Short mmCIF file of C-alpha atoms and ligand atoms in Angstrom, two decimals:
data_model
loop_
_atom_site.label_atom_id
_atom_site.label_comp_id
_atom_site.label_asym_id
_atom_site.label_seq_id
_atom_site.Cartn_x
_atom_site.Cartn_y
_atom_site.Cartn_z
CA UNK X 1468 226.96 80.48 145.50
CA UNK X 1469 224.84 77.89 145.05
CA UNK X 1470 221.36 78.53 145.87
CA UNK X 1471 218.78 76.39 144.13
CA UNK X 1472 215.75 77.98 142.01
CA UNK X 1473 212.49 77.19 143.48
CA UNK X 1474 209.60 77.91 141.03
CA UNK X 1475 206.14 78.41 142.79
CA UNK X 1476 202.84 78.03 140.80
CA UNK X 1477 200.14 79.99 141.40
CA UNK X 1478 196.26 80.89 141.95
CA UNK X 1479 194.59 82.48 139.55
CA UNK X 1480 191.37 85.23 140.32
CA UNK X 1481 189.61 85.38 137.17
CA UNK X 1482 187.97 88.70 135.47
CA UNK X 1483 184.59 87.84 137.66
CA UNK X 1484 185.95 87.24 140.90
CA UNK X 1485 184.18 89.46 142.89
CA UNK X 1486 187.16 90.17 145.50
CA UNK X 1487 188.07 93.66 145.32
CA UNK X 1488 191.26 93.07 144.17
CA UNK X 1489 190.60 91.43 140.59
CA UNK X 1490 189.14 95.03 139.77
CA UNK X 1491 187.83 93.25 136.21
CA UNK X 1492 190.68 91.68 135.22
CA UNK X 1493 192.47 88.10 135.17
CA UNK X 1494 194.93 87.95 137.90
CA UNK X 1495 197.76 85.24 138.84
CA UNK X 1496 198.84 85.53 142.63
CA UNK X 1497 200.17 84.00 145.60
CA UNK X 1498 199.84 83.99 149.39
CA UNK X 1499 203.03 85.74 150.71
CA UNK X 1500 203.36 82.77 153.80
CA UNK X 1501 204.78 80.92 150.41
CA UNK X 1502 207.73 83.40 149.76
CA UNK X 1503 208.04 84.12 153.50
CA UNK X 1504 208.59 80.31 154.08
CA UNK X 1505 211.25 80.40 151.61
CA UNK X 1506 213.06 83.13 152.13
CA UNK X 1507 214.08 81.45 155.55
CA UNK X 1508 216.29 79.35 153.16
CA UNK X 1509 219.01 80.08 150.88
CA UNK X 1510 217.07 79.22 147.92
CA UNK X 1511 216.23 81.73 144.49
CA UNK X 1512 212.03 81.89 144.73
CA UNK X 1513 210.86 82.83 141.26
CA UNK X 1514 206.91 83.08 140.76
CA UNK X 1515 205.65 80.85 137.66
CA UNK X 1516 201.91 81.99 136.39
CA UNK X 1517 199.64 79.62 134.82
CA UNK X 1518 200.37 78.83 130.87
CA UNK X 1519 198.50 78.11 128.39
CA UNK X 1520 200.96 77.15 125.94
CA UNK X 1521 202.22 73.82 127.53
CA UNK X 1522 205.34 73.41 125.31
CA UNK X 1523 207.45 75.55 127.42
CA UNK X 1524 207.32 72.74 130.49
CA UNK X 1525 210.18 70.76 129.09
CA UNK X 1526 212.83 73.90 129.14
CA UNK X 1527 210.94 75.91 132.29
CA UNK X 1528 211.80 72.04 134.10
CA UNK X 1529 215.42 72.19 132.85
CA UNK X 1530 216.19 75.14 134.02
CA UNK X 1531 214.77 74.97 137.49
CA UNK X 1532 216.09 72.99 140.36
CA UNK X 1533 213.15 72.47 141.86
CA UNK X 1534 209.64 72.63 142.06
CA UNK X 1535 206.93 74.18 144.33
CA UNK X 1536 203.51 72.97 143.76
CA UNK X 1537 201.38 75.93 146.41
CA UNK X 1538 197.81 75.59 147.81
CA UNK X 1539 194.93 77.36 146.41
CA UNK X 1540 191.78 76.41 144.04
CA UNK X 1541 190.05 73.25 143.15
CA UNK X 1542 191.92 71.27 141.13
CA UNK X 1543 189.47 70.09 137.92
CA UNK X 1544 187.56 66.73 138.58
CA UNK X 1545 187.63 66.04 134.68
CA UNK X 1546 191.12 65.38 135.10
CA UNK X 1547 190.42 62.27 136.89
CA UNK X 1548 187.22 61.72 135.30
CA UNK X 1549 184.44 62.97 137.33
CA UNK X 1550 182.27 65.68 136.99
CA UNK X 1551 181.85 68.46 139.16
CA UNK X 1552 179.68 67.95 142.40
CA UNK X 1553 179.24 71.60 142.63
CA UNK X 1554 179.25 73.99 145.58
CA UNK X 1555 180.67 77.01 146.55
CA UNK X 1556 184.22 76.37 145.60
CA UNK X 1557 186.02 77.51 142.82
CA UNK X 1558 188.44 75.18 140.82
CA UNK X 1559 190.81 76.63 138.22
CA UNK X 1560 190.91 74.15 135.05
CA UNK X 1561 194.46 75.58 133.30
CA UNK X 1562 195.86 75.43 136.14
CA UNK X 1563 195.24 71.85 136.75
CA UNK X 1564 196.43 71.40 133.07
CA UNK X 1565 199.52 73.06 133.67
CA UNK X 1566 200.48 71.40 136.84
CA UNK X 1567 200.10 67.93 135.00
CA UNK X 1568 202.40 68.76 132.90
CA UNK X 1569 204.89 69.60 135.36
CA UNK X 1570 204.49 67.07 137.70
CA UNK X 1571 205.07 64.64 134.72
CA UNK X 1572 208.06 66.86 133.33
CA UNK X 1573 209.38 67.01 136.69
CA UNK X 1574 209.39 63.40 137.50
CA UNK X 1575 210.90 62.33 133.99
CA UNK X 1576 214.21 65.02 134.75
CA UNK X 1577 213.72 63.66 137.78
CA UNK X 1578 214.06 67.39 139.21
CA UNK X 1579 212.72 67.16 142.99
CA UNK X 1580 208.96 68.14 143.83
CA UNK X 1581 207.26 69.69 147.04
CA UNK X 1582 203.25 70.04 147.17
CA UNK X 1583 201.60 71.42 149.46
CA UNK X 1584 197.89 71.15 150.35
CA UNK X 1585 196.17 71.65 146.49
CA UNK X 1586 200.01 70.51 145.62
CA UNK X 1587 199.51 67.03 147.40
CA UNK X 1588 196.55 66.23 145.57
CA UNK X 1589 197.84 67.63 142.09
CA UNK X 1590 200.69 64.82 142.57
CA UNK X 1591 198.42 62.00 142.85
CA UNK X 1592 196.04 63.40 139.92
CA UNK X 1593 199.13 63.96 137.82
CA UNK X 1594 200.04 60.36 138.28
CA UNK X 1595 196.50 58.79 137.92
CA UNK X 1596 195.07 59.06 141.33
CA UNK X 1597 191.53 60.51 142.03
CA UNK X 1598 189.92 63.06 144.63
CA UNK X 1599 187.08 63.43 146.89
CA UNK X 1600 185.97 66.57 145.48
CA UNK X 1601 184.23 67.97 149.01
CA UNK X 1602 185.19 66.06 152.42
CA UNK X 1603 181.94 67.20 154.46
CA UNK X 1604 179.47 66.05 151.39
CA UNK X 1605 181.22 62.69 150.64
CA UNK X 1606 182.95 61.31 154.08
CA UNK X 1607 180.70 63.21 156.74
CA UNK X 1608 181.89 61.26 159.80
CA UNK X 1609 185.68 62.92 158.96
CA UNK X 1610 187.25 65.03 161.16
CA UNK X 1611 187.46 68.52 160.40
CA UNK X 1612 190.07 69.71 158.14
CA UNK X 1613 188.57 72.88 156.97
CA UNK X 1614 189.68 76.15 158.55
CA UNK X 1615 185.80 77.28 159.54
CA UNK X 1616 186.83 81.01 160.84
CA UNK X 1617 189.51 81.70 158.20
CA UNK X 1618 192.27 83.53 158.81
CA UNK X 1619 192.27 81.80 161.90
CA UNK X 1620 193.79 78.54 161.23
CA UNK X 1621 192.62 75.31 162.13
CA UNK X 1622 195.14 72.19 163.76
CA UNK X 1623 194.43 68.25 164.04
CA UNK X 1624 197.13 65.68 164.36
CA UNK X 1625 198.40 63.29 161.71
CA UNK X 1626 200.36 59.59 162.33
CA UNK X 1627 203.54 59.84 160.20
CA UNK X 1628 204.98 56.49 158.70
CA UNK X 1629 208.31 55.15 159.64
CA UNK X 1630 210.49 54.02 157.08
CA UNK X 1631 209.53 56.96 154.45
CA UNK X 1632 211.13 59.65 153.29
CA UNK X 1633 209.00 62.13 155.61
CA UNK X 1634 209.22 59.93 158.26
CA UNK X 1635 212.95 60.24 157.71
CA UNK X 1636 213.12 63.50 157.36
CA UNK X 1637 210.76 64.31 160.58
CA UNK X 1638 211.61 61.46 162.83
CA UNK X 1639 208.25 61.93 164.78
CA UNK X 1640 205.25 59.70 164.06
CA UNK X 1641 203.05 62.12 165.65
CA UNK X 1642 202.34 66.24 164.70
CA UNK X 1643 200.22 68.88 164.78
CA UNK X 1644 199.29 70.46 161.26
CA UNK X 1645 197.78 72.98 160.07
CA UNK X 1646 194.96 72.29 158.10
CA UNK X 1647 193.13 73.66 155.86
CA UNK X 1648 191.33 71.87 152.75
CA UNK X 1649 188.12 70.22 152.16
CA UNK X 1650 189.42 67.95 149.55
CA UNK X 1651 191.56 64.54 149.75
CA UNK X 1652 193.26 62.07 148.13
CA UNK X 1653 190.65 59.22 147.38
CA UNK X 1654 192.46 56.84 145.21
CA UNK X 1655 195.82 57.07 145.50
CA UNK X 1656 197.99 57.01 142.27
CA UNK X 1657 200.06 53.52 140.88
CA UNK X 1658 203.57 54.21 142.35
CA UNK X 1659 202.50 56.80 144.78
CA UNK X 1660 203.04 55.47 148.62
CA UNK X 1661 201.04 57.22 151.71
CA UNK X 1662 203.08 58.66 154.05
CA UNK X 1663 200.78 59.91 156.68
CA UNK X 1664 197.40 60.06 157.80
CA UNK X 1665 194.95 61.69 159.72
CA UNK X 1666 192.70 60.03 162.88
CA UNK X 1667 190.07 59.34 160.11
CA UNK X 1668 192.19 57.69 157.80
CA UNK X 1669 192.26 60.92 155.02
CA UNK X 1670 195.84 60.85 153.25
CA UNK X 1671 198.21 63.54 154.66
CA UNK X 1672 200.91 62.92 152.79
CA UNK X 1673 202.24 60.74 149.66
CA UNK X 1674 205.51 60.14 148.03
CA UNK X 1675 206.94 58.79 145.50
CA UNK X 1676 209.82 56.12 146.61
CA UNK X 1677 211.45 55.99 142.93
CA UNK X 1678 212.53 59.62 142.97
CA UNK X 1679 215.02 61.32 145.15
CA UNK X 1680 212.16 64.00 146.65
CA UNK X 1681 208.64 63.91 145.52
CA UNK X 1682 206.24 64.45 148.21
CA UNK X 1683 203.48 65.77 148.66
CA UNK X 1684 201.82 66.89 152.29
CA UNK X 1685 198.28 67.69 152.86
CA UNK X 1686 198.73 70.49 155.51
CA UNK X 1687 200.58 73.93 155.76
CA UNK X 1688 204.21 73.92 156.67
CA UNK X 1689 204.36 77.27 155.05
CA UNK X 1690 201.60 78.47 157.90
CA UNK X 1691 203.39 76.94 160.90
CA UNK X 1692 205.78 79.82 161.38
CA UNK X 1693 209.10 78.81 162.97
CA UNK X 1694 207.55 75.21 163.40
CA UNK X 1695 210.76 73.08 163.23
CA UNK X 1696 209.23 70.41 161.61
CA UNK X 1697 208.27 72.66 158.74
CA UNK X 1698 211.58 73.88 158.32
CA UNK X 1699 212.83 69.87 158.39
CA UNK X 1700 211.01 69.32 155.09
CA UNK X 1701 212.10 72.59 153.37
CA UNK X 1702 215.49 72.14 154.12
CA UNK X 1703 215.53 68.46 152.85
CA UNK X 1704 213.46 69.50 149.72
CA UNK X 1705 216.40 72.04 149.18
CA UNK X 1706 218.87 69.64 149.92
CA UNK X 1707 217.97 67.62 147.43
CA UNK X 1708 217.52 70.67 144.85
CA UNK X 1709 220.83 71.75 145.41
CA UNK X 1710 222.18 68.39 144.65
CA UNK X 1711 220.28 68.29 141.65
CA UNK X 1712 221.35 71.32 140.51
CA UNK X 1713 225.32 70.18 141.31
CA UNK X 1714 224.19 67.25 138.72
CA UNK X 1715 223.33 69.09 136.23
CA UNK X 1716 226.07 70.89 135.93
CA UNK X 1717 228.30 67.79 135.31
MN1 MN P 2145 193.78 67.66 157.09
#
């Protein structure tokens, strides 16, 4: 047996929300595509909520092989200096806190990292990067990247870069994603490298060429079903969390 343990942050629905489900209270939760997506792997999923007290992240990173940075709210501006532009969105502020932490834990155990849409951004705010904080409002000649009949999803293209790790691991420099955000990566982080892009030139994808896995993609393998280029990336980000995991026990 050696199946890795995948810990998955999540969104958070606060007290106010005025989706039935949050019935008054604060709740944590998570789009099942995430576990679905994983479960197609031999891999241990284990949910991880959003805490406060940030001295756990050392151990929690320890004892995980790997780590799964999911979609969902805003991420904070204030954590790359900018104030909110406001709209319609919400953005969850602890969690943005938390995530730092990890990302920073995470790349110090050097303990391999996967983020996905939200996730890909968190990476390069983590490591010093900025956002734009609403796509439409701030680049309006970009292509659309926001689903605008949700659940239906909606697909552009991205270029993917040779010579990476996800052009390595997808050896295409050409697919169809899923996509489903209204924020991008504006500046990108020191050490971070872009990996692919979109027809208008938004970020897709980073990475970070110093680690073994640390990447970061823009779109929604989890969403692309059987898509065999989704299943590509999982199974190298396990790869490399199984192998990390073999490590540790030396
Ligand atoms: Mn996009």
């Amino acid at each position: 047996m050696n199946r890795p343990l995948i810990a998955l942050t999540m969104d958070q629905s606060p007290a106010t929300d005025i989706r039935p489900f949050s019935k008054g209270v604060n709740i944590y939760y998570l789009n099942d595509v995430y576990v679905r997506h994983l479960e197609k792997s031999k891999c241990l999923p284990l949910l991880l909520p959003t805490l406060k007290d940030l001295s756990f992240i050392p151990e929690i990173i320890a004892r995980i092989d790997g780590l799964l940075l999911t979609g969902g709210n805003d991420v904070d501006p204030h954590a790359y200096g900018e104030e909110p532009l406001g709209g319609p969105w919400r953005m969850d502020t602890e969690r943005t806190a938390m995530e730092i932490a990890l990302i920073k834990e995470a790349k110090r155990q050097r303990k391999p990292v996967y983020g996905i849409c939200r996730g890909c951004q968190m990476l390069n705010v983590a490591l010093g990067g900025t956002l734009y904080q609403d796509i439409p409002q701030q680049l309006p000649n970009a292509i659309q990247h926001h689903s605008p009949n949700k659940p239906q999803w909606h697909y552009h293209e991205v270029s993917i870069f040779t010579n990476t790790l996800l052009g390595n691991i997808l050896k295409t420099d050409r697919l169809q994603v899923t996509s489903s955000h209204h924020q991008a990566i504006k500046d990108l982080a020191p050490g971070l490298r872009v990996s692919a892009t979109a027809a208008d030139g938004i970020i897709e994808a980073v990475e970070d060429p110093q680690l073994d896995f640390f990447l970061g993609v823009q779109w929604h393998p989890e969403a692309m079903e059987n898509d065999s280029s989704s299943l590509a990336i999982l199974e190298a980000f396990l790869s490399h969390c199984r192998s990390a995991k073999t490590a540790s026990l030396h």
